[in-house]
Coordinates of C-alpha atoms and ligand atoms in Angstrom, one line a residue:
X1 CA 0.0 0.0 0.0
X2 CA 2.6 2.2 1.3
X3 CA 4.9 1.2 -2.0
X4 CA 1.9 2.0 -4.2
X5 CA 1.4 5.2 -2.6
X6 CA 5.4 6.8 -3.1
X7 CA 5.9 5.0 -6.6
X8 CA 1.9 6.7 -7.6
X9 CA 3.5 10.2 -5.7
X10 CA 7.4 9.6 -7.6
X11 CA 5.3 10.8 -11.2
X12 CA 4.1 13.9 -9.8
X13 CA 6.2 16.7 -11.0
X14 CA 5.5 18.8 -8.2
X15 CA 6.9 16.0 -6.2
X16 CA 10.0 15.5 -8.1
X17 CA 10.9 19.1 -8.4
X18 CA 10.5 19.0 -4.0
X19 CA 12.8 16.1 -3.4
X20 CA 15.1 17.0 -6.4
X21 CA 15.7 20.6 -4.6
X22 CA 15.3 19.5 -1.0
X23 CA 19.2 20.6 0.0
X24 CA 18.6 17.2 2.6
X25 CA 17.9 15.2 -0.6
X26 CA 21.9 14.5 -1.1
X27 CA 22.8 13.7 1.8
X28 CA 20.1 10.3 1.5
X29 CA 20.7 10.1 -2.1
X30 CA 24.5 9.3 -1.4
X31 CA 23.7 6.7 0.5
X32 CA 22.2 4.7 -2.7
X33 CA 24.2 6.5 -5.0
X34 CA 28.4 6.3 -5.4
X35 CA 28.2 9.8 -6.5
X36 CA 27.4 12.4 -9.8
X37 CA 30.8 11.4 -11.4
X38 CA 32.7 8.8 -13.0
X39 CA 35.3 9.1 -10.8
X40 CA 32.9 8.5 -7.7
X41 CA 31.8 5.0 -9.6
X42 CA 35.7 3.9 -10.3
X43 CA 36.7 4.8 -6.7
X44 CA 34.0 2.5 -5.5
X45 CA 34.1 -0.3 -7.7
X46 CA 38.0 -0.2 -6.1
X47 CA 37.1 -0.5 -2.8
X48 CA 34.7 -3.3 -3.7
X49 CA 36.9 -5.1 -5.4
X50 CA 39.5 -5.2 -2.4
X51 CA 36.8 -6.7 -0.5
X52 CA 36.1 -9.8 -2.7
X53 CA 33.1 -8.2 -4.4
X54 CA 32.4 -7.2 -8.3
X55 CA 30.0 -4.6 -9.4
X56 CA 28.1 -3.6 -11.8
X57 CA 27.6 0.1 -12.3
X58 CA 24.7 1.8 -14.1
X59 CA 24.5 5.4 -15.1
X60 CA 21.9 7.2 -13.8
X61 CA 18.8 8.4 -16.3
X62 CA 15.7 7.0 -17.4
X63 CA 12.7 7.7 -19.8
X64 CA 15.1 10.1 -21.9
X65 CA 13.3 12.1 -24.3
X66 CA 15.9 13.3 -26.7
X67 CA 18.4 12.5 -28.7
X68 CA 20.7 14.0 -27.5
X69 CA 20.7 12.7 -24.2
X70 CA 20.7 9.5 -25.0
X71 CA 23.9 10.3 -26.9
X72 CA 25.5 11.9 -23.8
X73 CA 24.0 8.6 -21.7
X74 CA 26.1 6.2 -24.6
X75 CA 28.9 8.6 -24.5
X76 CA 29.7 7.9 -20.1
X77 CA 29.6 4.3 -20.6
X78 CA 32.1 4.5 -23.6
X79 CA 34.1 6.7 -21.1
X80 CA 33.5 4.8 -18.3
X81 CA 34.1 1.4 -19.6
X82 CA 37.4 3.1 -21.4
X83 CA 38.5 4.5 -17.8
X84 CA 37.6 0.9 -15.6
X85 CA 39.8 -0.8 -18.8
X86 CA 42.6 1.5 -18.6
X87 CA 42.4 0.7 -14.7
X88 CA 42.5 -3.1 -14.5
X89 CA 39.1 -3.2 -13.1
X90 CA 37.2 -4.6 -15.5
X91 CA 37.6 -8.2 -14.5
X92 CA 35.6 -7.6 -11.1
X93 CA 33.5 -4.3 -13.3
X94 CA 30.6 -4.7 -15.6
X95 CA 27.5 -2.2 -16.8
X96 CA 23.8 -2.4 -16.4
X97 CA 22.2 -0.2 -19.3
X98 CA 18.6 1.0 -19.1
X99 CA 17.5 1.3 -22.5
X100 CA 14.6 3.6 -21.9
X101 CA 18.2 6.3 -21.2
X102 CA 19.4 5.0 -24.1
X103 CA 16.0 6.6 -26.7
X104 CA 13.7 3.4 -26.0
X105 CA 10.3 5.7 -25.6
X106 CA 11.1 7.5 -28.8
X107 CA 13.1 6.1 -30.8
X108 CA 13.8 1.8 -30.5
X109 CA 16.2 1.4 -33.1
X110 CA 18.8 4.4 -31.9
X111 CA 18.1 2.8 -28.3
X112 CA 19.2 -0.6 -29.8
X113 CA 22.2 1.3 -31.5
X114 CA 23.2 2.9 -28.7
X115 CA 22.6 -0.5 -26.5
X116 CA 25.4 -2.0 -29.3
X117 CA 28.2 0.8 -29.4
X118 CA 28.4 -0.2 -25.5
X119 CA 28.5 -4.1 -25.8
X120 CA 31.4 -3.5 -28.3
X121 CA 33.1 -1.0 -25.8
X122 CA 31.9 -3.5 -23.3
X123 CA 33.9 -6.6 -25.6
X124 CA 36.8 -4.4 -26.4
X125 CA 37.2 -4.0 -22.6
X126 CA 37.2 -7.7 -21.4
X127 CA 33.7 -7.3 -19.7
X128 CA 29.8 -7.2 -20.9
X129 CA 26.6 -5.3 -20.5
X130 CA 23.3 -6.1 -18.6
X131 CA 20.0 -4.4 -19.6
X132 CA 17.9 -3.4 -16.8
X133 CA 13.9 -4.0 -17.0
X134 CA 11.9 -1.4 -16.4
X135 CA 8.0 -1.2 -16.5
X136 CA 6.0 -4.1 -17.9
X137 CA 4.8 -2.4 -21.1
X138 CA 8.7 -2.0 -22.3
X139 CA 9.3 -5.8 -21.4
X140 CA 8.7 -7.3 -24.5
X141 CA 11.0 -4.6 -26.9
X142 CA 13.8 -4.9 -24.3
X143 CA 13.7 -8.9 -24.7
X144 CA 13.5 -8.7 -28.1
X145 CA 16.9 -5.9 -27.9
X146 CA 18.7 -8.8 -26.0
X147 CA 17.8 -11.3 -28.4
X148 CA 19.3 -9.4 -31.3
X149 CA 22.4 -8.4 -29.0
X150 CA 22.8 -11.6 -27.9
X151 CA 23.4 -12.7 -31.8
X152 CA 26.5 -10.8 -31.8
X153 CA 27.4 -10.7 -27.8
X154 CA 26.5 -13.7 -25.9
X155 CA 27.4 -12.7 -22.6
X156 CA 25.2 -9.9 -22.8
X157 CA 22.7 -10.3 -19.6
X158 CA 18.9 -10.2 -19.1
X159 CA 16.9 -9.3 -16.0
X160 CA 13.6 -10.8 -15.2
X161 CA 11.2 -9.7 -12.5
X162 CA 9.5 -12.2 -10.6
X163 CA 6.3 -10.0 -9.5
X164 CA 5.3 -10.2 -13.4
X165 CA 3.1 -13.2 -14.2
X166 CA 4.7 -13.8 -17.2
X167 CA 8.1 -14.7 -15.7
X168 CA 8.4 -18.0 -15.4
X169 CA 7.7 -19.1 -18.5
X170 CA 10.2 -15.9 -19.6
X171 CA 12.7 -17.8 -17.0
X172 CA 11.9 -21.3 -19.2
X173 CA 13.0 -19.6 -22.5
X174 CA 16.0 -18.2 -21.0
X175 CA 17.5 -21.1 -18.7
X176 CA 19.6 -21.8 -21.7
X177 CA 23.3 -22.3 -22.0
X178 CA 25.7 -18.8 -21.8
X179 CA 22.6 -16.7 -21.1
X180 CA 22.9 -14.6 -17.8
X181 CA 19.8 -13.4 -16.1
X182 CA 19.3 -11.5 -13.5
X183 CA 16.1 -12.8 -11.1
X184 CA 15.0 -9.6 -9.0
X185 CA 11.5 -8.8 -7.7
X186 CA 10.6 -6.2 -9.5
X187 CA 10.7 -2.4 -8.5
X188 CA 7.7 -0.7 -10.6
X189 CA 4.3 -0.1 -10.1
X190 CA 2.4 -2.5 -12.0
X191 CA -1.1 -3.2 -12.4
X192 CA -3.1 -6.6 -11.0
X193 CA -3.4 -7.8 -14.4
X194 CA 0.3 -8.4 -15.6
X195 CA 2.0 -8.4 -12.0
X196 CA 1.5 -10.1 -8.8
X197 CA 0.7 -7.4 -5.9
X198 CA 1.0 -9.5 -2.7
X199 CA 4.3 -9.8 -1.3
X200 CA 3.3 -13.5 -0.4
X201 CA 2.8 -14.3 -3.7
X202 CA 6.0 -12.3 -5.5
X203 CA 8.3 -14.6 -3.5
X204 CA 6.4 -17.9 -4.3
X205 CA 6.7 -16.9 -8.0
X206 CA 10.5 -16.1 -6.9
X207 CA 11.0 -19.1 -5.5
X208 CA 9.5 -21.1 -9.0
X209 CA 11.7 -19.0 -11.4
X210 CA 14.5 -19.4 -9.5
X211 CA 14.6 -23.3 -9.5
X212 CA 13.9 -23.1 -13.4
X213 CA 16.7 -21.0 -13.9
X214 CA 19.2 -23.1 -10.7
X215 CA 18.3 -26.3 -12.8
X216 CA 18.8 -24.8 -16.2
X217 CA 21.9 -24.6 -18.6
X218 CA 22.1 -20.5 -18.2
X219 CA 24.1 -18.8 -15.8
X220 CA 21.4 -16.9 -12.9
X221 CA 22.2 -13.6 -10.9
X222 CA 19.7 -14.1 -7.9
X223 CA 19.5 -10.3 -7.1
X224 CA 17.6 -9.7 -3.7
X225 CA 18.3 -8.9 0.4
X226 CA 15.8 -11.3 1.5
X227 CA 17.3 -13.3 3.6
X228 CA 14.4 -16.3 3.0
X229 CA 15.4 -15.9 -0.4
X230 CA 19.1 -16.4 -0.1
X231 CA 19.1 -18.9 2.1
X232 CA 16.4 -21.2 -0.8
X233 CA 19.5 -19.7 -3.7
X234 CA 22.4 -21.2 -1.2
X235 CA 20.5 -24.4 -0.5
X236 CA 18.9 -24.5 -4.8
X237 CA 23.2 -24.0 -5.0
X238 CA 23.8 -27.0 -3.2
X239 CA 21.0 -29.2 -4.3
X240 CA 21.5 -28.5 -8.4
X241 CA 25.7 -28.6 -8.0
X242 CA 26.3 -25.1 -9.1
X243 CA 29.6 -24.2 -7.9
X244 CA 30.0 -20.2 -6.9
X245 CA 31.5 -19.4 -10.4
X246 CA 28.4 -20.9 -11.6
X247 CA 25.9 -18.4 -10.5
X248 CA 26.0 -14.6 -8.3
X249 CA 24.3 -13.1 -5.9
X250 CA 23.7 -9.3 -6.3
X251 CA 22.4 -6.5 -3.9
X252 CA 22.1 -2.9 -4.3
X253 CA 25.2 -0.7 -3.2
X254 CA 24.0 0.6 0.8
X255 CA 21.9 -1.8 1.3
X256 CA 23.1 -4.8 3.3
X257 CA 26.6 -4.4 2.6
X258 CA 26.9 -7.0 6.0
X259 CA 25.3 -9.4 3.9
X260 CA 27.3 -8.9 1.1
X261 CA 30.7 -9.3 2.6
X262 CA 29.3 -12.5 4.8
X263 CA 28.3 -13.8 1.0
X264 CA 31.8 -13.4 0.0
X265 CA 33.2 -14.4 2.8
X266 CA 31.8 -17.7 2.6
X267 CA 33.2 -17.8 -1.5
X268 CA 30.2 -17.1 -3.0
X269 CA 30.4 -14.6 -6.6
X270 CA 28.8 -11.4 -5.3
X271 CA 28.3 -8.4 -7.1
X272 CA 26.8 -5.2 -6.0
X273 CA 25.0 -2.8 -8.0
X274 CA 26.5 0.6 -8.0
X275 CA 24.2 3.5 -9.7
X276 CA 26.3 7.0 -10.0
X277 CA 25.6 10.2 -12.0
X278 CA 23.1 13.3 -11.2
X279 CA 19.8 11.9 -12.3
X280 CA 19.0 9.9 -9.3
X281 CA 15.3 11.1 -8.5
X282 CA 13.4 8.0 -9.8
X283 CA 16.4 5.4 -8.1
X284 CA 15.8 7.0 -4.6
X285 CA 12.5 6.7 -5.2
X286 CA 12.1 3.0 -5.7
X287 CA 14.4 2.1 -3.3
X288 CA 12.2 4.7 -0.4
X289 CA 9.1 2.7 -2.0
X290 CA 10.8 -0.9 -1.1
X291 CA 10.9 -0.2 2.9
X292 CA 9.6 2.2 5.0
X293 CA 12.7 2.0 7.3
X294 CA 14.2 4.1 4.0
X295 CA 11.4 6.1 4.4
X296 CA 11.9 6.9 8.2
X297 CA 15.6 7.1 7.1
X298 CA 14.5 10.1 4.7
X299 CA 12.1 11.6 6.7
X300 CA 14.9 11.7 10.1
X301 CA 17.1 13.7 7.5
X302 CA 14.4 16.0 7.0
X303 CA 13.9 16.8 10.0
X304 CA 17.4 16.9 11.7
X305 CA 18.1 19.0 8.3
X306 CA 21.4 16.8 7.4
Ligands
FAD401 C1 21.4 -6.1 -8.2 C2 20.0 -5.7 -8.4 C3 19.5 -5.3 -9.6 C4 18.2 -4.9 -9.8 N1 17.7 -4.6 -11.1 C5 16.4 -4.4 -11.2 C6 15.8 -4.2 -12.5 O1 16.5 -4.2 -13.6 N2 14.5 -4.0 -12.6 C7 13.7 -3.9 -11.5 O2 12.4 -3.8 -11.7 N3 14.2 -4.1 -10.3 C8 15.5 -4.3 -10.1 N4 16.0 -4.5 -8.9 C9 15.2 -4.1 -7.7 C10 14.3 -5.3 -7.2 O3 13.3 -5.6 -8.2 C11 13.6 -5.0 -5.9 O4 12.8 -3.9 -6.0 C12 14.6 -4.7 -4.7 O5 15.8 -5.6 -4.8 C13 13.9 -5.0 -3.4 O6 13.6 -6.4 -3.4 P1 14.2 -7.5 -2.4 O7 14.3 -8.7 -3.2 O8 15.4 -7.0 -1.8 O9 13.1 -7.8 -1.4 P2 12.2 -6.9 -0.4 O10 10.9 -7.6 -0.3 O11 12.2 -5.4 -0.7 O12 12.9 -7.1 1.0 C14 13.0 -8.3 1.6 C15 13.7 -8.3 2.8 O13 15.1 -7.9 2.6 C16 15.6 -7.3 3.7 N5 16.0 -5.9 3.3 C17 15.5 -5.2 2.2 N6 16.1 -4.0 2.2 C18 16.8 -3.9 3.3 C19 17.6 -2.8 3.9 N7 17.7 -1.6 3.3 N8 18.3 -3.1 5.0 C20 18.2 -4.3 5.6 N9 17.4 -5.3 5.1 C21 16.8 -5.1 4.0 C22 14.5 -7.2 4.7 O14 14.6 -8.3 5.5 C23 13.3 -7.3 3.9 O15 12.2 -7.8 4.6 C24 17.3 -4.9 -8.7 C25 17.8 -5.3 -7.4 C26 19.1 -5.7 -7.3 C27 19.5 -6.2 -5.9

């Protein structure tokens, strides 16, 4: 209810322009967010890396509406993907591209364009390129992006969203050998009719796509800080042999970061997601929508005016 109510609130303009100016809006935002520069995302992806973890970093921006910046969106992953080569880091560094930044609401075929400059950068550089899922109605142009990316880089990774009804048989079709997909819950609001809306019933479906991918011929990235949830994708690890380099876990960077190390620790593949850049609004506001200890985290800000 609570969710529904910030993700309904996140559209409002009026709302946006208030948190986006809101001088206490940085000081929560840097606890998603690495920072507004490249610089910030290389400097964490380091410190990551000396603790056992990989990333993968995603350039902040969605539902671009011109040209233009979706040519400046390209343009930082060229550089940033240049910048993590030129470092060494790209072994433990890889990108997760939101083609809807990329020109996907007006324009699919310069989104898919764009999507293919960064695999190649993303090749050239040793690593590869995930594409985010965003809202339902873009699900079935951004598979059909990965298929034809796929054709040309194999690696290149999917991410499926267990709250949608349509998953598991999306999980069936993609179980298939060198395909990497990324199982989350899902982070938008979506109506009754395409997406599961108890929480009771997005982890059951979870739980179903993640033994379909766990027993399939792919390579799964179970992305969640459930801890019911990690514990089923530690014991599915065990009972379908997958060794750690056979599958990852992924969280979000500041959130569980415990968790994450324990993961490691124990010599599982972890990677954390790490968003950077300035256009953080509609991040911060998913992630405030997922728990309302976030909230409460906001709101102290506010109100102590840090
Ligand atoms: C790596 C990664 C990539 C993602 N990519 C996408 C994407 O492409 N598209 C998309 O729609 N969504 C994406 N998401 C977001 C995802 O869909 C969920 O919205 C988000 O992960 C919250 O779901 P959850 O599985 O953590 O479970 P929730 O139901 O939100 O949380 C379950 C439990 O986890 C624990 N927990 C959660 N947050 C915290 C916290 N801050 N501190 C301590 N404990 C906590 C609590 O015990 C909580 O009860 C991604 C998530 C991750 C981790």
């Amino acid at each position: 209810m609570l969710r529904s109510v910030i993700l309904a609130a996140a559209r409002s303009p009026q709302v946006a322009r208030l948190v986006e100016t809101a001088p206490v809006s940085r000081g929560v935002v840097r606890r998603f967010v690495a920072g507004p520069a490249t610089e910030d995302a290389l400097a964490v992806t380091r410190e990551r890396a000396a603790g056992g973890l990989r990333v993968t970093l995603d350039y902040l921006g969605e539902d671009t509406l011109n040209a233009e910046q979706a040519m400046h969106t390209k343009d930082e992953y060229l550089t940033l993907l240049a910048r993590l080569n030129a470092a060494g880091l790209t072994p433990q560094a890889e990108v997760s591209v939101k083609l809807t930044a990329l020109g996907q609401m007006f324009d699919e075929k310069l989104a898919e364009s764009n999507a293919r400059e960064i695999c190649t950068a993303a090749a050239a550089a040793g690593t590869t390129v995930t594409l985010d899922m965003e809202d339902h109605t873009t699900t079935d142009a951004t598979l059909e992006t990965l298929a034809r990316l796929r054709a040309d880089f194999p690696t290149t990774g999917a991410v499926l969203q267990a709250y949608l009804r349509r998953t598991e048989a999306d999980c069936r079709e993609l179980a298939v050998a060198g395909q990497r997909v990324r199982l989350c819950k899902g982070a938008y609001k979506e109506p009754e009719a395409v997406a599961f809306q108890s929480k009771i019933d997005v982890d059951k479906s979870y739980v179903r796509c993640m033994n379909i991918l766990m027993s399939g011929a792919g390579y799964p990235m179970l992305a969640t800080h459930d801890p019911r949830l990690i514990a089923i994708g530690e014991d599915r690890a065990k009972w379908f042999d997958r060794e750690p380099g056979d599958f990852e876990f992924q969280m979000l960077y500041g959130i569980r970061p415990e968790e994450q190390a324990r993961l490691a620790a124990l010599g599982y593949s972890v990677r954390v997601y790490v968003p950077y850049g300035d256009q953080w609004y509609g991040y911060l506001m998913r992630r405030l929508a997922e728990r309302p200890a976030n909230l409460a985290f906001f709101a102290r800000s506010v109100a102590t005016k840090k």
